[in-house]
Amino acid sequence: MTDPHESALLTLEPLIDAVRAGVEDAGWALSGMQKTTSHEFEGRWAGESTRSAYLFFHQPRGHHPVSVDVFLDETSQGLGGNLTLALRGPSLGALGDFANALKELARVANRELTRGHSIPVTLRATVPHRNARPEDARTECRFRLVIPDVAIDAGARVVRTLSAATVKSFEALLSSRVVAEFLGAEDS
């Protein structure tokens, strides 16, 4: 008899369960979950439907402006998803040199995060309204691990292990000087 934890994940719910278990194994708590079904597409997606889930996690006694955000998707092409460490940062004025900040955040991600996986780093600034001063824009950094198809094909146990290891890598980022400075930069 085949172990269900070692066979390919085929639907959204077992993928949700495996990722959630892995993140919770790493000590983070579920803050919320949302599931959606989309079926009214136009163009090349006409006639398709997708089911998606968004999960949000926090450290029970951790940083307030830090979360692990998970997006999982079931389409006619199969399952996919990602885990993201999201950090709310300082105002753009307090951040300093934007390009240098991104360079340093990407450097520390390269050093600390799970090897052999695609891990984009995003640094963005958002003004609260159209008349706001650019230097008042709030920054956010996101480190995203794309869940490899090979992990989903290997089953729940592998996805759970990968999710836990990814979150532990995210915690190593939180302990780094670069990320601590990003989180702790004081606004003028």
Coordinates of C-alpha atoms in Angstrom, one line a residue:
M1 CA 0.0 0.0 0.0
T2 CA 1.3 3.5 -0.9
D3 CA 2.0 5.9 1.9
P4 CA -0.2 9.0 1.2
H5 CA 2.6 11.2 2.6
E6 CA 5.0 9.9 -0.1
S7 CA 2.7 10.2 -3.2
A8 CA 2.3 13.3 -5.4
L9 CA 0.0 16.0 -4.1
L10 CA -2.9 16.3 -6.6
T11 CA -5.3 18.8 -5.0
L12 CA -5.2 22.0 -3.0
E13 CA -6.3 20.8 0.4
P14 CA -3.4 18.2 1.0
L15 CA -0.9 20.9 -0.2
I16 CA -2.4 23.4 2.3
D17 CA -2.2 20.8 5.1
A18 CA 1.4 19.9 4.3
V19 CA 2.6 23.6 4.1
R20 CA 0.7 24.5 7.2
A21 CA 2.1 21.6 9.2
G22 CA 5.7 22.5 8.1
V23 CA 5.3 26.2 9.0
E24 CA 3.8 25.3 12.4
D25 CA 6.5 22.7 13.0
A26 CA 8.9 25.7 12.7
G27 CA 7.0 27.4 15.6
W28 CA 4.9 29.9 13.7
A29 CA 1.1 30.2 14.2
L30 CA -1.6 30.6 11.7
S31 CA -3.0 34.1 11.6
G32 CA -5.6 33.5 8.9
M33 CA -6.5 31.6 5.8
Q34 CA -8.5 32.5 2.7
K35 CA -9.6 30.2 -0.1
T36 CA -10.9 31.4 -3.4
T37 CA -12.3 29.8 -6.6
S38 CA -12.0 31.7 -9.8
H39 CA -13.8 30.6 -13.0
E40 CA -14.7 33.6 -15.1
F41 CA -11.6 34.1 -17.3
E42 CA -11.3 35.7 -20.7
G43 CA -8.7 35.2 -23.5
R44 CA -6.3 32.3 -23.3
W45 CA -7.7 31.4 -19.8
A46 CA -11.3 31.2 -21.0
G47 CA -13.1 28.1 -19.6
E48 CA -10.4 27.5 -17.0
S49 CA -10.9 27.6 -13.2
T50 CA -8.5 27.9 -10.4
R51 CA -8.6 27.3 -6.6
S52 CA -6.3 29.3 -4.5
A53 CA -5.4 29.6 -0.8
Y54 CA -3.7 32.4 1.1
L55 CA -2.3 31.5 4.5
F56 CA -0.7 34.0 6.9
F57 CA 1.5 33.1 9.8
H58 CA 3.1 35.1 12.7
Q59 CA 5.7 34.3 15.4
P60 CA 3.8 34.0 18.7
R61 CA 6.4 36.1 20.5
G62 CA 8.1 37.6 17.4
H63 CA 8.5 40.8 15.5
H64 CA 5.2 42.6 14.8
P65 CA 6.0 43.8 11.3
V66 CA 7.0 40.3 10.2
S67 CA 4.9 37.5 8.7
V68 CA 5.1 34.4 6.6
D69 CA 2.6 34.7 3.7
V70 CA 1.8 31.6 1.7
F71 CA 0.1 31.5 -1.7
L72 CA -1.0 28.1 -3.1
D73 CA -2.8 27.5 -6.4
E74 CA -4.5 24.6 -8.1
T75 CA -5.0 25.0 -11.9
S76 CA -5.6 22.7 -14.8
Q77 CA -1.8 22.6 -15.1
G78 CA -1.4 21.4 -11.6
L79 CA -0.4 22.7 -8.2
G80 CA 2.0 25.5 -7.3
G81 CA 2.8 28.0 -4.7
N82 CA 5.3 30.0 -2.6
L83 CA 6.2 30.9 0.9
T84 CA 7.2 34.5 1.5
L85 CA 8.9 36.2 4.5
A86 CA 7.3 39.7 4.5
L87 CA 9.0 42.5 6.5
R88 CA 7.5 46.0 7.0
G89 CA 10.3 48.4 6.9
P90 CA 11.0 52.1 7.5
S91 CA 9.9 55.1 5.5
L92 CA 11.8 55.6 2.3
G93 CA 13.4 58.7 3.8
A94 CA 14.8 56.7 6.7
L95 CA 15.9 53.8 4.5
G96 CA 18.6 55.7 2.7
D97 CA 20.0 54.5 -0.6
F98 CA 17.3 52.2 -2.0
A99 CA 19.6 50.4 -4.5
N100 CA 22.2 49.7 -1.7
A101 CA 19.5 48.4 0.7
L102 CA 18.2 46.0 -2.0
K103 CA 21.8 44.9 -2.7
E104 CA 22.4 44.1 1.0
L105 CA 19.1 42.4 1.5
A106 CA 19.7 40.2 -1.6
R107 CA 23.3 39.4 -0.4
V108 CA 22.1 38.2 3.0
A109 CA 19.3 36.2 1.4
N110 CA 21.9 34.5 -0.8
R111 CA 23.9 33.6 2.3
E112 CA 21.0 32.5 4.6
L113 CA 18.3 30.9 2.5
T114 CA 17.7 27.4 1.3
R115 CA 20.2 26.5 -1.4
G116 CA 19.1 25.3 -4.8
H117 CA 15.7 27.0 -4.9
S118 CA 14.4 30.1 -6.7
I119 CA 14.2 32.9 -4.0
P120 CA 13.4 36.3 -5.5
V121 CA 13.9 39.3 -3.2
T122 CA 11.5 42.3 -3.6
L123 CA 12.0 45.7 -2.0
R124 CA 9.1 48.1 -2.7
A125 CA 8.0 51.5 -1.5
T126 CA 4.4 52.6 -1.3
V127 CA 3.0 56.1 -0.7
P128 CA -0.2 56.1 1.5
H129 CA -2.0 58.5 -0.9
R130 CA -1.3 60.3 -4.2
N131 CA -0.4 63.6 -2.5
A132 CA 2.1 62.0 -0.1
R133 CA 5.8 62.9 -0.2
P134 CA 7.9 60.2 -1.7
E135 CA 10.2 60.1 1.4
D136 CA 7.1 59.2 3.5
A137 CA 6.5 56.1 1.5
R138 CA 6.6 52.9 3.6
T139 CA 8.9 50.1 2.5
E140 CA 8.4 46.4 2.5
C141 CA 10.9 43.6 1.8
R142 CA 9.7 40.1 0.7
F143 CA 11.9 37.0 0.4
R144 CA 9.9 34.4 -1.6
L145 CA 10.6 30.7 -2.0
V146 CA 8.8 29.1 -5.0
I147 CA 7.8 25.6 -4.1
P148 CA 9.5 23.3 -6.6
D149 CA 7.2 21.0 -8.7
V150 CA 9.5 18.1 -7.6
A151 CA 8.6 18.7 -4.0
I152 CA 4.9 18.7 -4.7
D153 CA 5.4 15.5 -6.8
A154 CA 7.3 13.9 -3.9
G155 CA 4.3 14.3 -1.5
A156 CA 3.2 15.8 1.7
R157 CA 6.2 14.7 3.8
V158 CA 8.7 16.5 1.5
V159 CA 6.5 19.6 1.2
R160 CA 6.2 19.7 5.0
T161 CA 10.0 19.3 5.5
L162 CA 10.7 22.0 2.8
S163 CA 8.2 24.4 4.5
A164 CA 9.8 23.9 7.9
A165 CA 13.3 24.3 6.6
T166 CA 12.3 27.4 4.6
V167 CA 10.8 29.1 7.7
K168 CA 14.0 28.2 9.7
S169 CA 16.0 29.9 7.0
F170 CA 13.7 32.9 7.2
E171 CA 14.5 33.0 10.9
A172 CA 18.2 33.1 10.2
L173 CA 17.5 36.1 8.0
L174 CA 15.7 37.8 10.9
S175 CA 18.8 37.3 13.0
S176 CA 21.1 38.9 10.5
R177 CA 22.5 42.4 11.0
V178 CA 21.2 43.6 7.6
V179 CA 17.6 42.6 8.3
A180 CA 17.7 43.8 11.9
E181 CA 18.8 47.2 10.6
F182 CA 16.0 47.2 8.0
L183 CA 13.4 46.4 10.6
G184 CA 14.9 48.8 13.2
A185 CA 15.6 51.8 11.0
E186 CA 14.1 54.8 12.7
D187 CA 12.1 57.4 10.9
S188 CA 13.3 61.0 11.0

